[in-house]
XYZ file of C-alpha atoms in Angstrom:
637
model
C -4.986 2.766 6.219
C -3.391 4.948 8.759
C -5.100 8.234 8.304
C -8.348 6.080 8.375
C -6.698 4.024 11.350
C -5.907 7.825 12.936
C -9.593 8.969 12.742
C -12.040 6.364 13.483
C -9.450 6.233 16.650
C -10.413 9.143 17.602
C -13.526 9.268 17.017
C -14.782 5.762 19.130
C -12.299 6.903 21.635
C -14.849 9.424 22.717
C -17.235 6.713 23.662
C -14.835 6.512 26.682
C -14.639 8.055 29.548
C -11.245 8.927 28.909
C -10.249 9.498 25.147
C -7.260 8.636 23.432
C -4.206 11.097 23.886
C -2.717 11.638 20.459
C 0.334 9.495 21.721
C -2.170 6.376 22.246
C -3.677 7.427 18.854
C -0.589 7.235 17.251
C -0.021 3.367 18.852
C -3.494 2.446 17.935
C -3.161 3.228 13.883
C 0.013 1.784 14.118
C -1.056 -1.679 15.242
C -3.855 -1.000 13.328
C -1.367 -0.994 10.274
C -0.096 -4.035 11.443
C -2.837 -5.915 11.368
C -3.635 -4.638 8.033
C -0.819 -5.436 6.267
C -0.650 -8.742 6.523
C -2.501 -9.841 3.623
C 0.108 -8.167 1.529
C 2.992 -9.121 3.399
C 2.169 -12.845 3.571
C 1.199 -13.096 0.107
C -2.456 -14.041 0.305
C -3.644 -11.642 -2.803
C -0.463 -12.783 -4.888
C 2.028 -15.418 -3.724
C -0.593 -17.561 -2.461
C -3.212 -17.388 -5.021
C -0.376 -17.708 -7.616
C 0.872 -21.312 -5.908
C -2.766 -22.783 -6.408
C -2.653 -21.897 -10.094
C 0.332 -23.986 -10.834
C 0.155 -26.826 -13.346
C 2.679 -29.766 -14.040
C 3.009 -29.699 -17.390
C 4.167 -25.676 -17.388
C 5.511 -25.760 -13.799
C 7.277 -29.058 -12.854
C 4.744 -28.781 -9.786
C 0.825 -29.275 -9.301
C -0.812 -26.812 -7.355
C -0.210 -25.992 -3.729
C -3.121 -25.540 -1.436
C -2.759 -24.097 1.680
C -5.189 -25.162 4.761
C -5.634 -23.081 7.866
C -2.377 -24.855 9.232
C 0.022 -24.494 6.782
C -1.108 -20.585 6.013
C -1.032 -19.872 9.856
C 2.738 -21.140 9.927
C 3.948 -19.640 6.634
C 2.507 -16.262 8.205
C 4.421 -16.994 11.397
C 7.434 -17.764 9.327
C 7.789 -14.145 7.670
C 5.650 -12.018 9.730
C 7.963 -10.237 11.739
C 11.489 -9.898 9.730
C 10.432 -6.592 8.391
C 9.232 -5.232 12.362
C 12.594 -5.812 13.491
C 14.761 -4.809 9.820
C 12.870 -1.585 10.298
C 14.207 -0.572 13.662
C 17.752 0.790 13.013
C 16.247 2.280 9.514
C 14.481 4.975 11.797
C 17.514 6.425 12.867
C 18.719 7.305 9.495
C 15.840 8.137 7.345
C 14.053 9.724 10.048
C 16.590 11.361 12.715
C 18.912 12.298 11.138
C 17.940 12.788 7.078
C 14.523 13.616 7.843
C 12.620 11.720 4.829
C 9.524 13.301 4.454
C 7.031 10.134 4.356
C 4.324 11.991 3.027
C 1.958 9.952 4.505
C 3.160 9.455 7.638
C 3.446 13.208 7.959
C -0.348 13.362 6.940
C -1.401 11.262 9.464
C 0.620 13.212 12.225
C -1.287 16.707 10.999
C -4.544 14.525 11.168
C -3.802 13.906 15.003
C -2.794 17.476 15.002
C -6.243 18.587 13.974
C -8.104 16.320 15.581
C -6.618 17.242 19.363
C -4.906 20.193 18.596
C -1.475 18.719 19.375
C 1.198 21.033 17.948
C 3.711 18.788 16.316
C 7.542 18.610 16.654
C 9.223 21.283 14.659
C 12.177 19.906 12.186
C 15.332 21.297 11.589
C 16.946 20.996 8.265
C 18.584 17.640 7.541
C 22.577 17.917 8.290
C 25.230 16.682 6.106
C 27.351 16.016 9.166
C 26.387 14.426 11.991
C 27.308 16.998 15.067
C 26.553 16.965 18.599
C 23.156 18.723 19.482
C 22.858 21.802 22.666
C 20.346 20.484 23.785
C 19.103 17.027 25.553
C 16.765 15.316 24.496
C 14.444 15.608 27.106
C 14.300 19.340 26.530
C 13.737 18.812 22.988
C 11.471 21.702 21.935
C 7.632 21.460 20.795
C 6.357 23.895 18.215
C 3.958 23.340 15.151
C 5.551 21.469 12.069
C 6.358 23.811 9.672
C 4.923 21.590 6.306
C 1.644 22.165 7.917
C -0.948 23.775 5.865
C -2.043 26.995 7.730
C -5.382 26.329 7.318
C -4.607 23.063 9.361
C -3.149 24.644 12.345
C -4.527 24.519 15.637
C -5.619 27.562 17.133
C -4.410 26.444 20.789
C -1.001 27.643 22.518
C 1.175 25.453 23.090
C 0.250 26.334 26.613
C -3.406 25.855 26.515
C -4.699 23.407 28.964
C -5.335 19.682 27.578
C -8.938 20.111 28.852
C -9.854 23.321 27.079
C -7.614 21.640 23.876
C -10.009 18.805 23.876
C -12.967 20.567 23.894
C -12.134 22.505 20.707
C -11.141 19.742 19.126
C -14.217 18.090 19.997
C -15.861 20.514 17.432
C -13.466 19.047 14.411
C -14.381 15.177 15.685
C -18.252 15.914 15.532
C -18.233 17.518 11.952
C -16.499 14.546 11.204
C -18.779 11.953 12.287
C -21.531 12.830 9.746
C -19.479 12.314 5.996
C -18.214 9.083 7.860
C -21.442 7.617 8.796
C -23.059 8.098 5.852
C -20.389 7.733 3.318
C -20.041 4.075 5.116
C -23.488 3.442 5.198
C -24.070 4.065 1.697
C -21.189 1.776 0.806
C -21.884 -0.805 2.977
C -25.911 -0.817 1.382
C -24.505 -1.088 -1.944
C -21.917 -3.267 -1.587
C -24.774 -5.702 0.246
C -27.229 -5.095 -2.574
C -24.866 -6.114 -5.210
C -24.922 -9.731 -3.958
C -28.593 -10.120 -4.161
C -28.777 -8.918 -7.984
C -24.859 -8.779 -8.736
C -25.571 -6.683 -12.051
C -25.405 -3.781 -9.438
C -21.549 -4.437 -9.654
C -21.811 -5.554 -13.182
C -23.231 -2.877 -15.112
C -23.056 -3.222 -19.153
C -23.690 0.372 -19.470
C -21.353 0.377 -22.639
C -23.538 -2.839 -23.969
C -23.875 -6.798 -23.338
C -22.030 -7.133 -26.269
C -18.939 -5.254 -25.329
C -19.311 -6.638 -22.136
C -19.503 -10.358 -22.541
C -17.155 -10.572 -25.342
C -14.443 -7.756 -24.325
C -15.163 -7.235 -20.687
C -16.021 -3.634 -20.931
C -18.493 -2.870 -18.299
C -18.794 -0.680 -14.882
C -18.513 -1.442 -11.263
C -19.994 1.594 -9.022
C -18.292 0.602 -6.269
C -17.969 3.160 -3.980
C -14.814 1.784 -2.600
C -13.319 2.256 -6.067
C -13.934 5.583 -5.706
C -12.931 6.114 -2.270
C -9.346 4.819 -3.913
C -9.131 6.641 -6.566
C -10.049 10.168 -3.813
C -7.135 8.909 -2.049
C -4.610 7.931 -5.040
C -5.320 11.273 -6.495
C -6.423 12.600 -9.695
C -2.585 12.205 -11.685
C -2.525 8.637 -10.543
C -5.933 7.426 -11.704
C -5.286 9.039 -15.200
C -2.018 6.932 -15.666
C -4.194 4.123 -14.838
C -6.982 4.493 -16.979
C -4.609 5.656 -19.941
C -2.916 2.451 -19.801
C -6.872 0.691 -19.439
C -7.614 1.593 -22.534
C -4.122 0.897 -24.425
C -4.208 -2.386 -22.945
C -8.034 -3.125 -23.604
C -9.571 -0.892 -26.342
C -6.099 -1.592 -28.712
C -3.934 -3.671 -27.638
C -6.413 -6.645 -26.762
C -8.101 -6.126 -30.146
C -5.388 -6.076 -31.819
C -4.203 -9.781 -30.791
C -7.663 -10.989 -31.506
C -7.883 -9.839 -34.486
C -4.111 -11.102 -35.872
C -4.636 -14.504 -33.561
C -1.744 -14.265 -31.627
C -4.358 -14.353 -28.115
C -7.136 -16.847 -29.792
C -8.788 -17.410 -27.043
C -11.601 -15.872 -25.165
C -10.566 -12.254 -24.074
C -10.332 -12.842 -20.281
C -8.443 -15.640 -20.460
C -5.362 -15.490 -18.588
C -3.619 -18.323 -20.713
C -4.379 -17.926 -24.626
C -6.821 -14.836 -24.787
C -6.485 -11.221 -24.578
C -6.238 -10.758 -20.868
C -2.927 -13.390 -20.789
C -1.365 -11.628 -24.135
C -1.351 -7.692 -22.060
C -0.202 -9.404 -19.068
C 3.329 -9.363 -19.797
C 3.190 -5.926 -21.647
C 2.118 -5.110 -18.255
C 4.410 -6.938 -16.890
C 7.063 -5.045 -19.234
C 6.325 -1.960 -18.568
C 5.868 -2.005 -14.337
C 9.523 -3.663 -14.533
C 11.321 -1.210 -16.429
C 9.413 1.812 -14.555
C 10.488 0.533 -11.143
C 14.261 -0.846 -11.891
C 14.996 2.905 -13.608
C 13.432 4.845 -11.051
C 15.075 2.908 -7.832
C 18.628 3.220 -9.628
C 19.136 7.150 -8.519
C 17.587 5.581 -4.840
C 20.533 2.802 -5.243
C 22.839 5.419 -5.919
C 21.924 7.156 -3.065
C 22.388 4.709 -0.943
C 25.506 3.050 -2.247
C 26.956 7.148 -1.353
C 25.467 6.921 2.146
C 27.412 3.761 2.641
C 30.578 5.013 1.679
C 30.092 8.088 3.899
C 29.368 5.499 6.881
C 32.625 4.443 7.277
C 33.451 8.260 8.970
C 30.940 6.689 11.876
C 31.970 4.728 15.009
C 29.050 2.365 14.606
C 27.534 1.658 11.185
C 23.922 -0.510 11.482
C 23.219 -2.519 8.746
C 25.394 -1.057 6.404
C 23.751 2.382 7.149
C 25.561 5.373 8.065
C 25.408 5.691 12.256
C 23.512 7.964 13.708
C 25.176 9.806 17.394
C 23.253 9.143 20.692
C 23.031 13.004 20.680
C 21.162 13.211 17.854
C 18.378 11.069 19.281
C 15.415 13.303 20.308
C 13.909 9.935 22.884
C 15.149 9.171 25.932
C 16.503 5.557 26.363
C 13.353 4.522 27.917
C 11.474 4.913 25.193
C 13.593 3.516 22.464
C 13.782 -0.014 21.138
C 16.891 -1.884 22.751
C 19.499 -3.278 20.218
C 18.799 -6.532 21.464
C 15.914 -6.688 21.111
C 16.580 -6.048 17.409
C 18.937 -8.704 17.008
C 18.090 -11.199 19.157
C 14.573 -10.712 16.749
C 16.237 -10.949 13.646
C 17.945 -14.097 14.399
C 15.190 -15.882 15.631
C 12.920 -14.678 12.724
C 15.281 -15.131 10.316
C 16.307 -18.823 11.586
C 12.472 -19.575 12.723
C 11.379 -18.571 9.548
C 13.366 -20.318 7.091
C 12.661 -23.439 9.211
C 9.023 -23.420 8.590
C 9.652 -22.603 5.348
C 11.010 -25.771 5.011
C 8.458 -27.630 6.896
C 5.513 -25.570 4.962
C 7.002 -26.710 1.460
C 9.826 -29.374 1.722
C 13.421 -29.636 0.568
C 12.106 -29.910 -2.865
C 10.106 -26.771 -2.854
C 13.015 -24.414 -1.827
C 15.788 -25.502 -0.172
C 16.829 -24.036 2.959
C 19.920 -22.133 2.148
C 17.581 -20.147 -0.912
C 14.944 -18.875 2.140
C 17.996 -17.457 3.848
C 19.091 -15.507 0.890
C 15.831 -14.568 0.421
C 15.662 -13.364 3.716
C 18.639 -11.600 2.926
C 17.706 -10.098 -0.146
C 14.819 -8.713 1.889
C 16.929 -7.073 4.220
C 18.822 -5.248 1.019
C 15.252 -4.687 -0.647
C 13.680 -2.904 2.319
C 16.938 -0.383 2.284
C 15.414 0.399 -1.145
C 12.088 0.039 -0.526
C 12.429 2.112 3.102
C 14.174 5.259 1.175
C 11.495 5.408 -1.849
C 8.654 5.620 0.722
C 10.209 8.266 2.405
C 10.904 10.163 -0.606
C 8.376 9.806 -2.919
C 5.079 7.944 -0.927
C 5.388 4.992 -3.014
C 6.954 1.828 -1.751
C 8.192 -0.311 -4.966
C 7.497 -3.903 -3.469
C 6.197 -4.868 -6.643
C 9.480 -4.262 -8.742
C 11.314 -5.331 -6.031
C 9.808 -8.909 -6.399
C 10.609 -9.294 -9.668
C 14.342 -8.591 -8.913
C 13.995 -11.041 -6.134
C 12.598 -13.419 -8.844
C 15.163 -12.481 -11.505
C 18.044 -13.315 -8.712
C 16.230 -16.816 -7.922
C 16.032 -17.508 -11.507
C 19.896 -17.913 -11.505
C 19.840 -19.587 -8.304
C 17.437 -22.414 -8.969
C 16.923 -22.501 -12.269
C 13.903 -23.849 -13.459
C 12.070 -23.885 -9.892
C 8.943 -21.980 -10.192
C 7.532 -22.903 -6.557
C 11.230 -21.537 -5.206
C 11.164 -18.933 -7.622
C 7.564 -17.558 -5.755
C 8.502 -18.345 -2.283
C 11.532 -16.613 -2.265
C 10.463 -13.558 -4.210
C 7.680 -13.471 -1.868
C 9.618 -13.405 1.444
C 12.122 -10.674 0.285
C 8.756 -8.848 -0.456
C 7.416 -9.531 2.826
C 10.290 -7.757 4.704
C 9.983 -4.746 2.183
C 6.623 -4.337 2.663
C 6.399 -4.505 6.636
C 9.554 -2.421 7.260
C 7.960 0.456 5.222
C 4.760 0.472 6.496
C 6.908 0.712 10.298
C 8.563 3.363 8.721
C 5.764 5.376 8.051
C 4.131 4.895 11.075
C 7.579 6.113 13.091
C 7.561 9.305 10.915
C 3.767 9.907 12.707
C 5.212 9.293 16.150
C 7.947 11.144 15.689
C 6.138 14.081 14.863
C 3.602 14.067 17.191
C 5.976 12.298 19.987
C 4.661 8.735 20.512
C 6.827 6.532 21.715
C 9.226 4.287 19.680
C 8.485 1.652 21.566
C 5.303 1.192 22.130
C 4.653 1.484 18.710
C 7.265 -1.380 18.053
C 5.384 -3.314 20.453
C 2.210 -2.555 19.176
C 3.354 -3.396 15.463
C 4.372 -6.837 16.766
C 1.091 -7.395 19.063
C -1.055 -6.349 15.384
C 1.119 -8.584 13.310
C 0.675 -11.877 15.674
C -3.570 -10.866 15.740
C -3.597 -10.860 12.319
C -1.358 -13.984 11.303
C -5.177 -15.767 12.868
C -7.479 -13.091 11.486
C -6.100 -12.851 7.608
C -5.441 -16.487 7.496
C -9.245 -17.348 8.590
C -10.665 -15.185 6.396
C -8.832 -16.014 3.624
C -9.842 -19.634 4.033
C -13.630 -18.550 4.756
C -13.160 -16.497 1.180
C -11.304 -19.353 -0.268
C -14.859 -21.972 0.137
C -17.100 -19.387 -0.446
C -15.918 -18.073 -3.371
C -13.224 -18.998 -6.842
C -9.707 -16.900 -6.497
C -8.674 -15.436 -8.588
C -12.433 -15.170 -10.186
C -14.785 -13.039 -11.261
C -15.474 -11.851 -7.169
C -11.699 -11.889 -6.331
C -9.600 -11.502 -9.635
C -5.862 -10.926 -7.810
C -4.360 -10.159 -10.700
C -1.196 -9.838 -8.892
C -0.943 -13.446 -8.497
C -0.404 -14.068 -12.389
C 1.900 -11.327 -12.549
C 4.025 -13.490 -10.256
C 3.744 -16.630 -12.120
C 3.686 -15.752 -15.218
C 7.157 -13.947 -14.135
C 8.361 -17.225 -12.958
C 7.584 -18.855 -15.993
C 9.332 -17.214 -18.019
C 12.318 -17.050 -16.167
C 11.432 -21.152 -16.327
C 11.174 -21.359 -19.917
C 11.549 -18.389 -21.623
C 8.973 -18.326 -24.024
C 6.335 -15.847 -24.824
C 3.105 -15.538 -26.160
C 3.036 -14.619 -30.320
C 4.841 -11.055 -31.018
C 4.513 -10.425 -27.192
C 8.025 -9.459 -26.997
C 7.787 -6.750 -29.471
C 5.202 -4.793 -27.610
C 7.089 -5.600 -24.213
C 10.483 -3.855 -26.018
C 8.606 -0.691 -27.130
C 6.320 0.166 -24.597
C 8.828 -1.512 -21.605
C 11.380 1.395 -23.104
C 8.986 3.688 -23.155
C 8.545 3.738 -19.299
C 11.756 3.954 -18.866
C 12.604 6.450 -20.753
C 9.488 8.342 -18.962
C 10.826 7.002 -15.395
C 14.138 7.843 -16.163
C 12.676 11.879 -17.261
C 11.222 11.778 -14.124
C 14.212 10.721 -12.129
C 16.358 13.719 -13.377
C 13.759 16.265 -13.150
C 12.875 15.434 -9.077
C 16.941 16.383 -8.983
C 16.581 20.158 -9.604
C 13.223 22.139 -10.056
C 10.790 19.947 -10.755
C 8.831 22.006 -14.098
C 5.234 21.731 -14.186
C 4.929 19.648 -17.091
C 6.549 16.701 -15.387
C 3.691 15.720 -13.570
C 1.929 15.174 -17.011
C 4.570 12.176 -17.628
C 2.200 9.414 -16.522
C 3.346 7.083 -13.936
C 4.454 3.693 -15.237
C 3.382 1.539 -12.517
C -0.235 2.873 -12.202
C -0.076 2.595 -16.457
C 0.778 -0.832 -15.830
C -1.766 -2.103 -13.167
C -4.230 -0.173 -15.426
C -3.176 -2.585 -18.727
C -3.288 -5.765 -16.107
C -7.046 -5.205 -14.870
C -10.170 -5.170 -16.515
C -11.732 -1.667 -17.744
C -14.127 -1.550 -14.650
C -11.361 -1.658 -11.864
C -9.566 1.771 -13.641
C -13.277 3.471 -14.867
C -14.513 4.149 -11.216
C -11.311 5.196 -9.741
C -11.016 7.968 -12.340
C -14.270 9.004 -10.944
C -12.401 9.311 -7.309
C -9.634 11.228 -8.944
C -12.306 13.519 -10.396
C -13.768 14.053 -7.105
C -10.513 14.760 -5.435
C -9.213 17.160 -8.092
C -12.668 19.249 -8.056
C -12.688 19.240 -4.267
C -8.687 20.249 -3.927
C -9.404 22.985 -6.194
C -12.827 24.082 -4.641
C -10.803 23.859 -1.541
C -7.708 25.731 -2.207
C -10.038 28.346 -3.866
C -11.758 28.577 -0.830
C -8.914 28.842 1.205
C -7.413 31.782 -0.829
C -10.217 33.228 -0.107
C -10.066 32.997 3.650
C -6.629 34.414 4.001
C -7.433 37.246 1.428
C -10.369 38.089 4.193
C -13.287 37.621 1.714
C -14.870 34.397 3.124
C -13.710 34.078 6.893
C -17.289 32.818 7.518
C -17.288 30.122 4.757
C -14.122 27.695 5.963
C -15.130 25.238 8.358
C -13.285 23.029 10.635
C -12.692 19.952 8.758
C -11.353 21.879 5.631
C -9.079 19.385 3.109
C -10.123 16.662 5.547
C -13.667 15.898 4.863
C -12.738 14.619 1.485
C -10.638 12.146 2.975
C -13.102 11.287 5.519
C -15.820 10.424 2.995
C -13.165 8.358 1.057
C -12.169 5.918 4.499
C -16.354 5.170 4.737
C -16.568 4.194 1.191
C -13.394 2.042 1.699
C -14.276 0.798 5.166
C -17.941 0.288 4.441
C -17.487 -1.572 1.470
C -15.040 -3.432 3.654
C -17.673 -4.086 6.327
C -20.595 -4.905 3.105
C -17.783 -7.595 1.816
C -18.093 -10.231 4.779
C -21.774 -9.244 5.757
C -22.065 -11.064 2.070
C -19.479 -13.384 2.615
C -21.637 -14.640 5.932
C -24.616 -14.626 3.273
C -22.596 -17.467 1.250
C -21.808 -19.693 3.559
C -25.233 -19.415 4.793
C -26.817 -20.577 1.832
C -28.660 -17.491 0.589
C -28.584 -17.199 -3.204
C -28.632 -14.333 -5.467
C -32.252 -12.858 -6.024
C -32.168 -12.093 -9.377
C -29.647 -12.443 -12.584
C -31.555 -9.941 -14.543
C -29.170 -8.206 -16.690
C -25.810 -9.922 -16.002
C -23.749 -10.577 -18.821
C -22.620 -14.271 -18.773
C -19.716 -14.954 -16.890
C -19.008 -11.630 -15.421
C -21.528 -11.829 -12.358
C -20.137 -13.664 -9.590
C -22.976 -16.500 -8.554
C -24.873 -16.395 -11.272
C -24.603 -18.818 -14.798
């Protein structure tokens, strides 16, 4: 959410006297961030979920509920590992290698058309580390050179920040239209939907095919706004591996009996049997395609040793290749006094949270570990490719455990969960460096405001997941998190190693099958990438595809659709522009306004969610059933 994060920013902040600079932009999305990560980092749309659906008799272990007590202090306990693991990353990846982080970088040329801020200019990445001409304080300001030309500012360098706002301000008021109405629209339907749910229930393909096979449509516009954002290759993958996994593959175990029972359920029906096909194939497609990233970095380390002062394994980086002054960076001890006392803090209330018996102390610690090798994985596949792997990383936290404490599903979740947790926090930092970097915010004010938005939302995710929790079932039809039976059913089978009928077969073929494609992939980025590469669909977005229902996949394709006719109505456009023949046609929001109307679907469906979730508690019933097939409305019979 940072390019959303980046413009609503700017856009409240002129309600204010005095708007945001870009530099206070750039803090405010990053905390932002923050606060919006926790869900995922602390586990409450998988780990947690995942420990209430545990059962004795498959487990060794009843379920573990959480109240608002014991979620607050497992969020204390691994909310901040990844803030402070992150720290000396940005010195290597970003300094001095100069990772792209595609969407970082976005969100810096979205500040840089919003204030017309030109951006720092990089050099090419250096094989050798060697001493710079220059201070840093002298460090020289020109526009980014990735930067679409139909995205730079028109301003000097030298223009005055008064005449630079006021041209901007043109930019920031085409923008507030597509984002008020775009979020109003979403918001309205997302608010209808609870008074006759069959608005987000539609059996447009029949009630037949609906009840009994769980094909039907959800026009959510948030859906959409995803799918705009994930991009038109993305959302194919996905949908491709929707209907292997739900118009074949589910059939097909019906039919022979090997998933008797009903088709969405997740232990004997159709749903359960594709899980770990799923499961299979998002495995395979994230351990081959991190193995050249491993490789990379097992080189890097061997080159480190021609440093003076190695962090974390990683090759040093020289004071003179800094770009901040002192004053603005992040003191070393602040780094590791914060690591110890995460580290130790957190695998004490680990303990407390879920006893000796749950994990034992010395497995957080290695799982804390772990987390600190995952995120040097995790940290140099976001800022290569956009996509950080914290799902396949959990499973090789899980496979590790597996050895470790055999047989312990509950220590088997934890720990795979807080190796996650540091992956998933140190990459989001990441990205959010790569935006200050280029458009010069601070280091450490963003550090400080990643730690204020982590400790804000440790009270804000764990009270509404609570308030979610009474209102509604989770995972159920409202709230599926899917993610939270990829976990267990992971851990299970690490427990017992058993599978559902001829489940194994279909995991070998189509699990080699991504990663043979991954592995394609994985050569090709390594020289000229040929055009027909990107027609190798992605294994992961296959995957999560195969593990939801038809109606989570159907509407983002529609997104994708949307994005791929604007991109190309855009580029065509701006072909046009530079050949002279429409100068009068290409306004100021350009590529943007796409991506505008995508954050107010996203944010007002956000916004719809807990207007309806305050209509629950409340009391206020659903108005009408008419049409619902049975089962798949959420309130109604």
């Amino acid at each position: 959410m940072s390019i959303q994060s980046a413009l609503i920013g700017r856009l409240l902040g002129l309600l204010f006297e005095r708007p945001f600079t870009p530099e206070e932009n750039v803090v405010l999305q990053t905390t932002a961030v923050a606060t919006g990560t926790m869900p995922l980092a602390a586990g409450f749309v998988g780990i947690i979920p995942a420990l209430g659906l545990l059962e004795v008799e498959k487990d060794g272990s009843g379920p573990v509920s959480f109240t608002w007590g014991t979620a607050i202090a497992w969020s204390f306990g691994i909310a901040f590992f990844g803030v402070f693991l992150a720290v000396p990353l940005r010195k290597q990846t970003i300094i001095k290698e100069k990772l792209p982080f595609p969407s970082g970088t976005a969100t810096a040329q979205l500040i840089s058309v919003l204030y017309q801020h030109p951006l720092r200019k990089e050099a090419a990445p250096k094989q050798e580390a060697r001493p710079t001409t220059e201070p840093a304080e002298e460090a020289q300001w020109l526009l980014h050179e990735e930067v679409d030309a139909s995205l730079q500012p028109e301003q000097g360098i030298a223009a005055e920040v008064e005449a630079r706002d006021e041209d901007s301000s043109v930019s920031v008021q085409q923008g507030w239209s597509p984002l008020v109405w775009s979020f109003a629209a979403a918001c309205f339907i997302t608010i209808l939907s609870y008074f006759f749910p069959v608005v987000f229930a539609m059996p447009i393909f029949g009630l037949y095919l609906a009840r009994e096979w769980l094909w039907y449509f959800t026009p959510s516009l948030s859906y959409v706004g995803q799918g705009i954002i994930m991009g038109f290759p993305t959302t194919v993958s996905m949908n491709l591996g929707m209907f292997v996994g739900w118009a074949i593959l589910s059939p097909l175990a019906k039919h022979n009996g090997w998933a008797p029972g009903k088709v969405g359920d997740m232990s004997n029906g159709g749903r359960g049997w594709i899980l770990w096909i799923s499961l299979a194939i998002m495995t395979a497609d994230s351990l081959v395609s991190l193995t050249p990233v491993f490789g990379e970095i097992v080189s890097h380390l061997l080159k480190s040793f021609k440093y003076d002062a190695p962090i974390l394994g990683i090759a040093g980086v020289k004071s003179d290749e800094e770009v901040e002054p002192p004053a603005r960076l992040i003191p070393r001890r602040w780094v590791i006094w914060g690591l110890v006392i995460s580290v130790t803090g957190g695998t004490l209330i680990v303990w407390l949270v879920f006893g000796y018996e749950g994990i034992k102390p010395w497995a957080t610690l290695l799982g804390f570990a772990l987390g600190g090798a995952m995120s040097l994985l995790g940290v140099r596949a976001l800022g290569e490719t956009d996509l950080n792997p914290v799902s396949g990383l959990g499973k090789i936290s899980q496979l590790f455990f597996a050895v470790l404490q055999p047989g312990n599903v509950v220590a088997n979740i934890i720990a795979g969960g807080v190796a996650e947790a540091g992956a998933q926090q140190a990459g989001d930092l990441m990205q959010d460096f790569k935006t200050g970097h280029l458009v010069g915010a601070s280091p450490r004010a963003q550090f400080q405001g990643q730690l204020i938005g982590s400790l804000v939302s440790i009270f804000v995710t764990t009270t509404a997941f609570i308030l979610y929790s009474n209102a509604y079932e989770i995972p159920g039809p409202n709230f599926p998190a899917p993610t939270a039976y990829v976990w267990l059913n992971l851990a299970r089978l690490l427990r017992s190693s058993s599978l559902p009928p001829h489940a194994g077969v279909f995991m070998a073929v189509l699990g080699g099958a991504a990663a043979l494609s991954s592995g394609i992939k994985a050569w090709a980025s390594h020289g000229r990438k040929p055009r027909w590469v990107k027609w190798i669909p992605s294994g992961v977005a296959f995957a999560i595809g195969m593990l939801n229902t038809p109606n989570f996949a159907i509407a983002r394709l529609l997104g994708g659709c949307v994005e791929l006719w604007w991109r190309r109505k855009y580029m065509r456009k701006i072909k046009a522009a530079r050949d002279g023949e429409d100068e009068e046609n290409e306004d100021g929001l350009g590529e943007l306004a796409i991506v505008i109307i995508a954050s107010g679907f996203v944010l007002g469906e956000g916004i719809g969610s807990i207007v309806n979730l305050t209509l629950r508690i409340m009391g206020f019933r659903e108005l009408s059933c008419w049409g619902c097939a049975k089962g798949l409305c959420g309130g109604c019979p």
